[in-house]
PDB file of C-alpha atoms and ligand atoms in Angstrom:
ATOM      1  CA  ASN A   1       0.219   0.376  -0.037  1.00 94.00           C
ATOM      2  CA  GLU A   2       2.767   1.985   0.512  1.00 97.00           C
ATOM      3  CA  VAL A   3       5.931   2.941  -2.713  1.00 98.00           C
ATOM      4  CA  LYS A   4       9.133   4.673  -2.537  1.00 98.00           C
ATOM      5  CA  VAL A   5      10.221   5.740  -6.388  1.00 97.00           C
ATOM      6  CA  PHE A   6      13.152   8.060  -7.204  1.00 96.00           C
ATOM      7  CA  CYS A   7      11.933  10.350  -9.741  1.00 97.00           C
ATOM      8  CA  PRO A   8      14.363  11.979 -11.862  1.00 97.00           C
ATOM      9  CA  ALA A   9      15.907  15.673 -12.525  1.00 97.00           C
ATOM     10  CA  THR A  10      15.031  16.216 -17.126  1.00 98.00           C
ATOM     11  CA  VAL A  11      16.887  18.473 -19.336  1.00 98.00           C
ATOM     12  CA  ALA A  12      14.259  19.847 -21.986  1.00 98.00           C
ATOM     13  CA  ASN A  13      14.623  21.143 -25.350  1.00 98.00           C
ATOM     14  CA  ILE A  14      18.455  19.636 -26.223  1.00 98.00           C
ATOM     15  CA  SER A  15      19.203  22.519 -27.719  1.00 98.00           C
ATOM     16  CA  CYS A  16      16.539  22.478 -30.923  1.00 98.00           C
ATOM     17  CA  GLY A  17      13.699  21.306 -29.631  1.00 98.00           C
ATOM     18  CA  PHE A  18      11.702  23.202 -27.716  1.00 98.00           C
ATOM     19  CA  ASP A  19       9.073  21.834 -26.366  1.00 98.00           C
ATOM     20  CA  VAL A  20       9.444  18.528 -27.371  1.00 98.00           C
ATOM     21  CA  LEU A  21      12.769  16.473 -27.040  1.00 98.00           C
ATOM     22  CA  GLY A  22      13.802  15.478 -23.474  1.00 98.00           C
ATOM     23  CA  VAL A  23      15.972  13.126 -21.958  1.00 98.00           C
ATOM     24  CA  ALA A  24      16.255  11.803 -17.660  1.00 97.00           C
ATOM     25  CA  LEU A  25      19.738  11.824 -15.782  1.00 95.00           C
ATOM     26  CA  ASP A  26      20.454   9.227 -13.409  1.00 89.00           C
ATOM     27  CA  ALA A  27      22.351  10.919 -10.608  1.00 85.00           C
ATOM     28  CA  VAL A  28      20.218  13.512 -10.058  1.00 92.00           C
ATOM     29  CA  GLY A  29      15.993  13.141  -8.285  1.00 95.00           C
ATOM     30  CA  ASP A  30      14.015  13.709  -5.773  1.00 96.00           C
ATOM     31  CA  GLU A  31      12.587  10.826  -3.784  1.00 97.00           C
ATOM     32  CA  MET A  32       9.096  10.406  -2.843  1.00 98.00           C
ATOM     33  CA  THR A  33       6.739   8.309  -0.287  1.00 98.00           C
ATOM     34  CA  VAL A  34       3.271   7.630  -1.904  1.00 98.00           C
ATOM     35  CA  ARG A  35       0.233   5.923   0.069  1.00 98.00           C
ATOM     36  CA  LYS A  36      -2.628   4.547  -0.296  1.00 98.00           C
ATOM     37  CA  VAL A  37      -5.808   5.680   2.234  1.00 98.00           C
ATOM     38  CA  THR A  38      -9.340   5.288   2.228  1.00 97.00           C
ATOM     39  CA  GLU A  39      -9.846   9.002   2.581  1.00 97.00           C
ATOM     40  CA  LYS A  40     -10.994  10.656  -0.737  1.00 96.00           C
ATOM     41  CA  GLY A  41      -8.543  12.830  -2.413  1.00 97.00           C
ATOM     42  CA  ILE A  42      -4.811  13.882  -2.335  1.00 97.00           C
ATOM     43  CA  LYS A  43      -3.046  14.840   0.949  1.00 97.00           C
ATOM     44  CA  ILE A  44       1.175  15.840   0.956  1.00 97.00           C
ATOM     45  CA  THR A  45       1.743  15.128   4.334  1.00 97.00           C
ATOM     46  CA  LYS A  46       5.700  15.710   4.369  1.00 96.00           C
ATOM     47  CA  LEU A  47       7.516  17.979   1.981  1.00 96.00           C
ATOM     48  CA  SER A  48      11.271  18.446   3.013  1.00 95.00           C
ATOM     49  CA  GLY A  49      14.291  19.303   0.781  1.00 95.00           C
ATOM     50  CA  GLN A  50      13.032  22.900  -0.013  1.00 92.00           C
ATOM     51  CA  ASP A  51       9.997  25.111   0.681  1.00 92.00           C
ATOM     52  CA  LEU A  52       7.307  24.602  -1.173  1.00 94.00           C
ATOM     53  CA  PRO A  53       3.515  24.858  -0.970  1.00 94.00           C
ATOM     54  CA  LYS A  54       2.351  21.878   0.754  1.00 95.00           C
ATOM     55  CA  GLU A  55      -1.532  22.046   0.076  1.00 96.00           C
ATOM     56  CA  THR A  56      -3.423  19.809  -3.429  1.00 96.00           C
ATOM     57  CA  LEU A  57      -3.947  22.362  -5.459  1.00 97.00           C
ATOM     58  CA  ASN A  58      -0.911  24.637  -5.160  1.00 97.00           C
ATOM     59  CA  ASN A  59       1.885  21.249  -5.361  1.00 97.00           C
ATOM     60  CA  VAL A  60       2.173  20.134  -8.493  1.00 97.00           C
ATOM     61  CA  ALA A  61       1.940  16.413  -7.238  1.00 98.00           C
ATOM     62  CA  GLY A  62      -0.833  17.480  -5.895  1.00 98.00           C
ATOM     63  CA  VAL A  63      -2.534  18.736  -8.886  1.00 98.00           C
ATOM     64  CA  ALA A  64      -1.237  16.017 -11.347  1.00 98.00           C
ATOM     65  CA  GLY A  65      -2.551  13.152  -8.467  1.00 98.00           C
ATOM     66  CA  ASN A  66      -5.895  15.064  -9.230  1.00 98.00           C
ATOM     67  CA  ALA A  67      -5.946  14.985 -12.259  1.00 98.00           C
ATOM     68  CA  PHE A  68      -5.315  10.393 -12.175  1.00 98.00           C
ATOM     69  CA  LEU A  69      -7.760  10.760  -9.433  1.00 98.00           C
ATOM     70  CA  LEU A  70     -10.320  12.130 -11.681  1.00 97.00           C
ATOM     71  CA  ALA A  71      -9.794   9.713 -14.446  1.00 98.00           C
ATOM     72  CA  ALA A  72      -9.128   5.992 -12.190  1.00 97.00           C
ATOM     73  CA  ASP A  73     -12.107   4.216 -11.254  1.00 95.00           C
ATOM     74  CA  TYR A  74     -10.685   4.237  -7.582  1.00 97.00           C
ATOM     75  CA  GLU A  75     -12.548   5.844  -4.561  1.00 95.00           C
ATOM     76  CA  GLY A  76     -10.007   6.373  -2.361  1.00 97.00           C
ATOM     77  CA  GLY A  77      -7.406   8.503  -2.109  1.00 98.00           C
ATOM     78  CA  PHE A  78      -3.170   8.954  -1.594  1.00 98.00           C
ATOM     79  CA  GLU A  79      -0.948  10.803   1.021  1.00 98.00           C
ATOM     80  CA  ILE A  80       2.317  11.965  -0.312  1.00 98.00           C
ATOM     81  CA  GLU A  81       5.540  12.330   0.888  1.00 98.00           C
ATOM     82  CA  ILE A  82       8.062  14.773  -1.068  1.00 97.00           C
ATOM     83  CA  ASN A  83      11.846  14.850  -0.024  1.00 97.00           C
ATOM     84  CA  LYS A  84      13.021  17.216  -2.972  1.00 96.00           C
ATOM     85  CA  LYS A  85      16.578  17.314  -4.355  1.00 95.00           C
ATOM     86  CA  ILE A  86      15.815  19.330  -7.242  1.00 95.00           C
ATOM     87  CA  LYS A  87      16.030  23.154  -6.535  1.00 93.00           C
ATOM     88  CA  PRO A  88      12.776  25.313  -8.171  1.00 93.00           C
ATOM     89  CA  GLY A  89      13.533  27.522 -11.342  1.00 93.00           C
ATOM     90  CA  SER A  90      17.292  25.268 -12.011  1.00 94.00           C
ATOM     91  CA  GLY A  91      16.445  24.623 -15.424  1.00 95.00           C
ATOM     92  CA  ILE A  92      16.273  20.122 -14.722  1.00 97.00           C
ATOM     93  CA  GLY A  93      12.845  19.382 -14.489  1.00 96.00           C
ATOM     94  CA  SER A  94      11.515  20.253 -10.444  1.00 96.00           C
ATOM     95  CA  SER A  95       8.307  20.507 -10.507  1.00 96.00           C
ATOM     96  CA  ALA A  96       7.620  17.515 -13.332  1.00 97.00           C
ATOM     97  CA  ALA A  97       9.975  15.045 -11.016  1.00 98.00           C
ATOM     98  CA  SER A  98       7.370  15.448  -8.303  1.00 97.00           C
ATOM     99  CA  SER A  99       3.929  15.820 -11.804  1.00 98.00           C
ATOM    100  CA  ALA A 100       5.485  12.197 -12.801  1.00 98.00           C
ATOM    101  CA  GLY A 101       6.824  11.061  -9.362  1.00 98.00           C
ATOM    102  CA  ALA A 102       3.505  11.030  -8.459  1.00 98.00           C
ATOM    103  CA  VAL A 103       1.339   9.842 -10.898  1.00 98.00           C
ATOM    104  CA  TRP A 104       3.737   6.668 -11.748  1.00 98.00           C
ATOM    105  CA  ALA A 105       3.167   6.042  -7.928  1.00 98.00           C
ATOM    106  CA  MET A 106      -0.014   6.455  -8.007  1.00 98.00           C
ATOM    107  CA  ASN A 107      -0.514   4.161 -11.066  1.00 98.00           C
ATOM    108  CA  HIS A 108       1.319   1.221  -9.424  1.00 98.00           C
ATOM    109  CA  LEU A 109      -0.241   1.387  -6.777  1.00 98.00           C
ATOM    110  CA  LEU A 110      -3.976   0.434  -7.966  1.00 98.00           C
ATOM    111  CA  ASP A 111      -1.820  -2.203 -10.688  1.00 98.00           C
ATOM    112  CA  TYR A 112      -1.028   0.105 -13.584  1.00 98.00           C
ATOM    113  CA  PRO A 113      -4.659   1.077 -14.778  1.00 98.00           C
ATOM    114  CA  PHE A 114      -2.715   3.985 -17.717  1.00 98.00           C
ATOM    115  CA  ASN A 115      -0.616   3.535 -19.776  1.00 98.00           C
ATOM    116  CA  ASN A 116       2.563   6.236 -19.576  1.00 98.00           C
ATOM    117  CA  THR A 117       0.916   8.529 -22.297  1.00 98.00           C
ATOM    118  CA  ASP A 118      -1.547   8.594 -19.702  1.00 98.00           C
ATOM    119  CA  LEU A 119       0.307   9.198 -16.980  1.00 98.00           C
ATOM    120  CA  VAL A 120       2.369  12.374 -19.019  1.00 98.00           C
ATOM    121  CA  LYS A 121      -1.200  13.412 -19.489  1.00 98.00           C
ATOM    122  CA  PHE A 122      -2.344  13.513 -15.772  1.00 98.00           C
ATOM    123  CA  ALA A 123       1.550  15.412 -14.875  1.00 98.00           C
ATOM    124  CA  MET A 124       0.869  18.230 -17.660  1.00 98.00           C
ATOM    125  CA  GLU A 125      -1.490  19.475 -15.246  1.00 98.00           C
ATOM    126  CA  GLY A 126       1.066  19.668 -13.051  1.00 97.00           C
ATOM    127  CA  GLU A 127       3.686  21.828 -15.444  1.00 96.00           C
ATOM    128  CA  ARG A 128       0.741  24.212 -16.164  1.00 97.00           C
ATOM    129  CA  LEU A 129       0.496  25.253 -12.923  1.00 96.00           C
ATOM    130  CA  ALA A 130       4.285  25.564 -12.581  1.00 94.00           C
ATOM    131  CA  SER A 131       4.935  27.191 -15.862  1.00 92.00           C
ATOM    132  CA  ASP A 132       1.498  28.717 -16.806  1.00 92.00           C
ATOM    133  CA  VAL A 133       2.070  25.894 -20.244  1.00 94.00           C
ATOM    134  CA  ALA A 134       1.067  22.235 -19.813  1.00 96.00           C
ATOM    135  CA  HIS A 135       4.195  21.380 -21.879  1.00 97.00           C
ATOM    136  CA  ALA A 136       5.416  17.590 -21.900  1.00 98.00           C
ATOM    137  CA  ASP A 137       9.472  18.071 -22.419  1.00 98.00           C
ATOM    138  CA  ASN A 138       9.970  16.898 -18.906  1.00 98.00           C
ATOM    139  CA  VAL A 139       7.408  14.715 -17.964  1.00 98.00           C
ATOM    140  CA  ALA A 140       7.612  12.227 -20.838  1.00 98.00           C
ATOM    141  CA  PRO A 141      11.388  11.459 -20.531  1.00 98.00           C
ATOM    142  CA  ALA A 142      10.515  11.506 -16.377  1.00 98.00           C
ATOM    143  CA  LEU A 143       7.966   9.246 -17.550  1.00 98.00           C
ATOM    144  CA  PHE A 144      10.090   7.110 -19.749  1.00 98.00           C
ATOM    145  CA  GLY A 145      13.208   7.499 -18.749  1.00 97.00           C
ATOM    146  CA  GLY A 146      15.809   8.351 -21.625  1.00 97.00           C
ATOM    147  CA  PHE A 147      15.449  10.339 -24.913  1.00 98.00           C
ATOM    148  CA  THR A 148      11.275  11.105 -25.436  1.00 98.00           C
ATOM    149  CA  LEU A 149      10.210  13.213 -28.725  1.00 98.00           C
ATOM    150  CA  VAL A 150       6.699  14.603 -28.170  1.00 98.00           C
ATOM    151  CA  ARG A 151       6.089  14.109 -32.111  1.00 98.00           C
ATOM    152  CA  SER A 152       2.466  15.781 -31.158  1.00 98.00           C
ATOM    153  CA  TYR A 153       0.266  17.373 -28.183  1.00 98.00           C
ATOM    154  CA  SER A 154      -3.031  17.248 -29.634  1.00 97.00           C
ATOM    155  CA  PRO A 155      -3.133  14.157 -29.893  1.00 98.00           C
ATOM    156  CA  LEU A 156      -0.220  13.243 -27.462  1.00 98.00           C
ATOM    157  CA  ASP A 157       2.290  11.133 -29.300  1.00 98.00           C
ATOM    158  CA  ILE A 158       5.230  10.013 -27.444  1.00 98.00           C
ATOM    159  CA  ILE A 159       8.219   8.471 -28.515  1.00 98.00           C
ATOM    160  CA  THR A 160      11.263   7.166 -26.777  1.00 98.00           C
ATOM    161  CA  ILE A 161      15.195   6.874 -28.786  1.00 98.00           C
ATOM    162  CA  PRO A 162      17.474   4.904 -27.423  1.00 97.00           C
ATOM    163  CA  ALA A 163      20.303   6.389 -25.798  1.00 97.00           C
ATOM    164  CA  PRO A 164      24.071   5.651 -27.640  1.00 97.00           C
ATOM    165  CA  SER A 165      25.906   3.928 -24.740  1.00 96.00           C
ATOM    166  CA  GLU A 166      28.748   6.328 -23.795  1.00 97.00           C
ATOM    167  CA  LEU A 167      26.772   9.437 -24.023  1.00 98.00           C
ATOM    168  CA  PHE A 168      27.566  11.434 -20.744  1.00 98.00           C
ATOM    169  CA  ILE A 169      25.546  14.129 -20.086  1.00 98.00           C
ATOM    170  CA  THR A 170      27.137  16.847 -17.751  1.00 98.00           C
ATOM    171  CA  ILE A 171      24.689  19.930 -15.801  1.00 98.00           C
ATOM    172  CA  ILE A 172      26.446  23.442 -14.161  1.00 98.00           C
ATOM    173  CA  HIS A 173      23.881  25.244 -11.837  1.00 97.00           C
ATOM    174  CA  PRO A 174      24.193  28.645 -11.452  1.00 96.00           C
ATOM    175  CA  GLN A 175      22.744  29.568  -8.252  1.00 94.00           C
ATOM    176  CA  ILE A 176      20.669  31.725  -9.544  1.00 92.00           C
ATOM    177  CA  GLU A 177      16.454  31.075 -10.027  1.00 91.00           C
ATOM    178  CA  ILE A 178      14.658  31.562 -13.672  1.00 93.00           C
ATOM    179  CA  LYS A 179      10.784  31.008 -13.753  1.00 92.00           C
ATOM    180  CA  THR A 180       9.900  28.960 -16.174  1.00 91.00           C
ATOM    181  CA  SER A 181       7.081  31.060 -17.019  1.00 90.00           C
ATOM    182  CA  ASP A 182       9.338  33.969 -17.088  1.00 92.00           C
ATOM    183  CA  SER A 183      11.465  32.708 -19.468  1.00 94.00           C
ATOM    184  CA  ARG A 184       8.990  31.984 -21.591  1.00 94.00           C
ATOM    185  CA  LYS A 185       7.285  35.353 -22.128  1.00 94.00           C
ATOM    186  CA  ILE A 186      10.632  37.016 -23.637  1.00 96.00           C
ATOM    187  CA  LEU A 187      10.427  34.356 -26.344  1.00 97.00           C
ATOM    188  CA  LYS A 188       8.825  35.552 -29.591  1.00 96.00           C
ATOM    189  CA  THR A 189       5.516  33.549 -31.321  1.00 95.00           C
ATOM    190  CA  THR A 190       6.679  33.785 -34.624  1.00 97.00           C
ATOM    191  CA  ILE A 191      10.050  32.174 -36.813  1.00 98.00           C
ATOM    192  CA  SER A 192      11.082  32.759 -40.296  1.00 98.00           C
ATOM    193  CA  MET A 193      10.646  30.048 -42.582  1.00 98.00           C
ATOM    194  CA  GLU A 194      15.017  30.253 -42.757  1.00 98.00           C
ATOM    195  CA  THR A 195      15.178  29.619 -39.435  1.00 98.00           C
ATOM    196  CA  GLY A 196      12.049  27.157 -39.467  1.00 98.00           C
ATOM    197  CA  ILE A 197      14.394  24.981 -41.997  1.00 98.00           C
ATOM    198  CA  LYS A 198      17.668  25.306 -39.402  1.00 98.00           C
ATOM    199  CA  GLN A 199      15.870  24.049 -36.385  1.00 98.00           C
ATOM    200  CA  TRP A 200      13.868  21.407 -38.274  1.00 98.00           C
ATOM    201  CA  GLY A 201      17.371  19.729 -39.613  1.00 98.00           C
ATOM    202  CA  ASN A 202      19.245  20.062 -36.295  1.00 98.00           C
ATOM    203  CA  VAL A 203      16.345  17.778 -34.450  1.00 98.00           C
ATOM    204  CA  GLY A 204      16.551  15.433 -37.961  1.00 98.00           C
ATOM    205  CA  GLY A 205      20.105  15.475 -37.083  1.00 98.00           C
ATOM    206  CA  LEU A 206      20.322  15.080 -33.266  1.00 98.00           C
ATOM    207  CA  ILE A 207      17.187  12.235 -33.734  1.00 98.00           C
ATOM    208  CA  ALA A 208      19.354  10.454 -36.198  1.00 98.00           C
ATOM    209  CA  GLY A 209      22.582  10.833 -34.695  1.00 98.00           C
ATOM    210  CA  LEU A 210      20.893   8.556 -31.346  1.00 98.00           C
ATOM    211  CA  PHE A 211      19.759   6.188 -33.488  1.00 98.00           C
ATOM    212  CA  LYS A 212      23.017   5.773 -35.980  1.00 98.00           C
ATOM    213  CA  GLU A 213      25.624   6.086 -32.199  1.00 98.00           C
ATOM    214  CA  ASP A 214      27.309   9.313 -34.857  1.00 98.00           C
ATOM    215  CA  TYR A 215      28.388  10.986 -31.605  1.00 98.00           C
ATOM    216  CA  ALA A 216      29.788  13.686 -34.306  1.00 98.00           C
ATOM    217  CA  LEU A 217      26.346  14.125 -35.762  1.00 98.00           C
ATOM    218  CA  ILE A 218      24.582  14.289 -32.145  1.00 98.00           C
ATOM    219  CA  GLY A 219      27.347  17.531 -31.721  1.00 98.00           C
ATOM    220  CA  ARG A 220      26.793  19.668 -34.529  1.00 98.00           C
ATOM    221  CA  SER A 221      23.224  19.071 -34.465  1.00 98.00           C
ATOM    222  CA  LEU A 222      23.271  20.571 -30.834  1.00 98.00           C
ATOM    223  CA  GLU A 223      22.399  24.474 -32.278  1.00 98.00           C
ATOM    224  CA  ASP A 224      19.000  26.185 -31.767  1.00 98.00           C
ATOM    225  CA  HIS A 225      18.170  29.041 -33.619  1.00 98.00           C
ATOM    226  CA  ILE A 226      15.146  30.242 -31.988  1.00 98.00           C
ATOM    227  CA  VAL A 227      15.260  29.834 -27.885  1.00 98.00           C
ATOM    228  CA  GLU A 228      19.066  30.101 -26.678  1.00 98.00           C
ATOM    229  CA  PRO A 229      19.613  33.602 -28.356  1.00 97.00           C
ATOM    230  CA  ILE A 230      16.911  35.066 -26.601  1.00 97.00           C
ATOM    231  CA  ARG A 231      17.044  33.898 -23.089  1.00 97.00           C
ATOM    232  CA  SER A 232      21.224  32.748 -23.007  1.00 97.00           C
ATOM    233  CA  ILE A 233      21.302  36.867 -21.850  1.00 95.00           C
ATOM    234  CA  LEU A 234      19.223  35.133 -18.696  1.00 95.00           C
ATOM    235  CA  ILE A 235      21.595  33.236 -17.896  1.00 97.00           C
ATOM    236  CA  PRO A 236      25.248  35.102 -16.815  1.00 96.00           C
ATOM    237  CA  GLY A 237      28.281  33.454 -17.796  1.00 97.00           C
ATOM    238  CA  PHE A 238      26.487  31.904 -20.972  1.00 98.00           C
ATOM    239  CA  ASP A 239      28.145  32.540 -24.016  1.00 98.00           C
ATOM    240  CA  GLU A 240      31.621  31.395 -22.254  1.00 98.00           C
ATOM    241  CA  VAL A 241      31.064  28.489 -19.922  1.00 98.00           C
ATOM    242  CA  LYS A 242      29.679  27.081 -23.420  1.00 98.00           C
ATOM    243  CA  LYS A 243      32.364  28.159 -25.487  1.00 98.00           C
ATOM    244  CA  THR A 244      34.504  26.283 -22.491  1.00 98.00           C
ATOM    245  CA  ALA A 245      32.484  23.528 -22.540  1.00 98.00           C
ATOM    246  CA  LEU A 246      33.282  22.794 -26.454  1.00 98.00           C
ATOM    247  CA  SER A 247      36.734  23.391 -25.731  1.00 98.00           C
ATOM    248  CA  ALA A 248      37.297  20.788 -23.251  1.00 98.00           C
ATOM    249  CA  GLY A 249      36.075  18.242 -25.878  1.00 98.00           C
ATOM    250  CA  ALA A 250      31.559  18.906 -24.832  1.00 98.00           C
ATOM    251  CA  LEU A 251      29.879  17.357 -28.621  1.00 98.00           C
ATOM    252  CA  GLY A 252      27.535  20.275 -27.960  1.00 98.00           C
ATOM    253  CA  SER A 253      26.393  22.352 -25.484  1.00 98.00           C
ATOM    254  CA  GLY A 254      23.540  24.386 -24.542  1.00 98.00           C
ATOM    255  CA  ILE A 255      20.616  25.978 -21.549  1.00 98.00           C
ATOM    256  CA  SER A 256      19.039  23.456 -19.937  1.00 98.00           C
ATOM    257  CA  GLY A 257      15.068  23.954 -20.076  1.00 97.00           C
ATOM    258  CA  SER A 258      14.470  26.945 -19.208  1.00 96.00           C
ATOM    259  CA  GLY A 259      17.643  27.514 -17.531  1.00 96.00           C
ATOM    260  CA  PRO A 260      19.968  28.679 -16.027  1.00 97.00           C
ATOM    261  CA  SER A 261      21.356  25.203 -16.038  1.00 98.00           C
ATOM    262  CA  ILE A 262      23.448  24.830 -18.862  1.00 98.00           C
ATOM    263  CA  PHE A 263      24.086  21.227 -20.174  1.00 98.00           C
ATOM    264  CA  ALA A 264      26.963  19.515 -22.511  1.00 98.00           C
ATOM    265  CA  PHE A 265      26.912  15.958 -23.988  1.00 98.00           C
ATOM    266  CA  SER A 266      30.129  14.232 -24.560  1.00 98.00           C
ATOM    267  CA  LYS A 267      31.307  10.924 -25.400  1.00 98.00           C
ATOM    268  CA  GLY A 268      33.373   9.048 -22.510  1.00 98.00           C
ATOM    269  CA  LYS A 269      32.977   9.883 -18.707  1.00 97.00           C
ATOM    270  CA  GLU A 270      35.718  11.104 -18.255  1.00 98.00           C
ATOM    271  CA  THR A 271      35.365  13.805 -21.249  1.00 98.00           C
ATOM    272  CA  ALA A 272      32.068  14.370 -19.766  1.00 98.00           C
ATOM    273  CA  ILE A 273      33.491  15.038 -15.776  1.00 98.00           C
ATOM    274  CA  LYS A 274      37.144  17.140 -17.620  1.00 98.00           C
ATOM    275  CA  VAL A 275      34.246  20.046 -19.161  1.00 98.00           C
ATOM    276  CA  GLY A 276      32.301  19.685 -15.978  1.00 98.00           C
ATOM    277  CA  ASN A 277      35.992  21.198 -14.326  1.00 98.00           C
ATOM    278  CA  ALA A 278      35.983  23.867 -17.087  1.00 98.00           C
ATOM    279  CA  MET A 279      32.631  24.558 -16.874  1.00 98.00           C
ATOM    280  CA  LYS A 280      33.008  25.518 -13.101  1.00 98.00           C
ATOM    281  CA  LEU A 281      36.246  27.593 -13.788  1.00 97.00           C
ATOM    282  CA  VAL A 282      34.131  29.885 -15.621  1.00 98.00           C
ATOM    283  CA  TYR A 283      31.176  30.600 -12.981  1.00 98.00           C
ATOM    284  CA  ASP A 284      34.929  31.112 -10.521  1.00 97.00           C
ATOM    285  CA  LYS A 285      36.140  33.311 -12.234  1.00 97.00           C
ATOM    286  CA  ILE A 286      32.783  35.074 -12.059  1.00 95.00           C
ATOM    287  CA  GLY A 287      32.679  34.787  -8.702  1.00 97.00           C
ATOM    288  CA  ILE A 288      28.904  32.766  -9.049  1.00 97.00           C
ATOM    289  CA  ALA A 289      28.260  29.595  -7.199  1.00 97.00           C
ATOM    290  CA  TYR A 290      27.287  26.521  -8.535  1.00 97.00           C
ATOM    291  CA  GLU A 291      26.122  22.712  -8.715  1.00 96.00           C
ATOM    292  CA  ILE A 292      28.058  20.313 -11.007  1.00 96.00           C
ATOM    293  CA  HIS A 293      26.251  16.417 -12.380  1.00 96.00           C
ATOM    294  CA  VAL A 294      27.698  13.977 -14.219  1.00 97.00           C
ATOM    295  CA  SER A 295      25.225  11.701 -15.576  1.00 95.00           C
ATOM    296  CA  LYS A 296      25.107   8.195 -17.624  1.00 93.00           C
ATOM    297  CA  ILE A 297      22.160   8.403 -20.205  1.00 86.00           C
ATOM    298  CA  ASN A 298      19.996   5.006 -19.732  1.00 69.00           C
TER     299      ASN A 298
HETATM  300  N1  HSE B 301      10.135  23.544 -22.779  1.00 62.52           N
HETATM  301  C1  HSE B 301      10.003  24.466 -21.006  1.00 62.52           C
HETATM  302  C2  HSE B 301      11.000  25.146 -22.036  1.00 62.52           C
HETATM  303  C3  HSE B 301      10.532  23.205 -21.162  1.00 62.52           C
HETATM  304  O1  HSE B 301      11.699  25.926 -22.512  1.00 62.52           O
HETATM  305  O2  HSE B 301      10.126  26.700 -21.445  1.00 62.52           O
HETATM  306  C4  HSE B 301      10.662  24.142 -19.704  1.00 62.52           C
HETATM  307  O3  HSE B 301      11.897  22.932 -18.328  1.00 62.52           O
END
């Protein structure tokens, strides 16, 4: 009647795939315990690690859980304990981890009435609360694992994509907070045909590179002509961190989700660590505290 789950952090967008591409990390995540109770509704009984609201309707796990309950053929409710390790506003899917973890655990406790795509739909309601937009590019990889593509939002169509065996990801999180809702407001709502052509060339290239285990193709497809030029202004030292990561041997680098975290892909763990050490130096120089993670992609 109780399950403890690991809820992974995720990197959304992966440069070229705004709102459609994402990947789950194995080294960073929250822990959550979910209990089946006879009392109706969702109750957040414990929340440690971060200062976040516990009221069901103000908490992403509560809202995602309510969406699950509304669709489930179940009279009772659930209690949730969250040990939040991912900082909100970090750009590595903090809200998605809680939303996805809650609905995954509930589905498990009711013996799997829903498939993963249904769960993504429920978890997206948590994202709507957190960022005003029900985007799926963090909750999809959190639920499916590995790389995911949201091929379509309506109807929801999620495709899992294999990860090459030697692909590692380095994340540096400068300790400032950027709200996804704020960093979405500054984006333009239209793009030119010319920009579109460059962008979908890269999305196709990245997907092909992942399938073919072609690391060079993955690297040269990690370009973003739409979002990064606008959002990078919010991230101190972004251009230099990216340049440094590439000189240290990264295949490519970009903004993680809506920032401020910056990710880099590398072939092999050693290179990923070296890239992290190089990225650190930039923030040491400008005097901004940071956290760093190196993760394999499964
Ligand atoms: N695709 C979303 C955005 C992800 O970039 O706004 C937020 O983590």
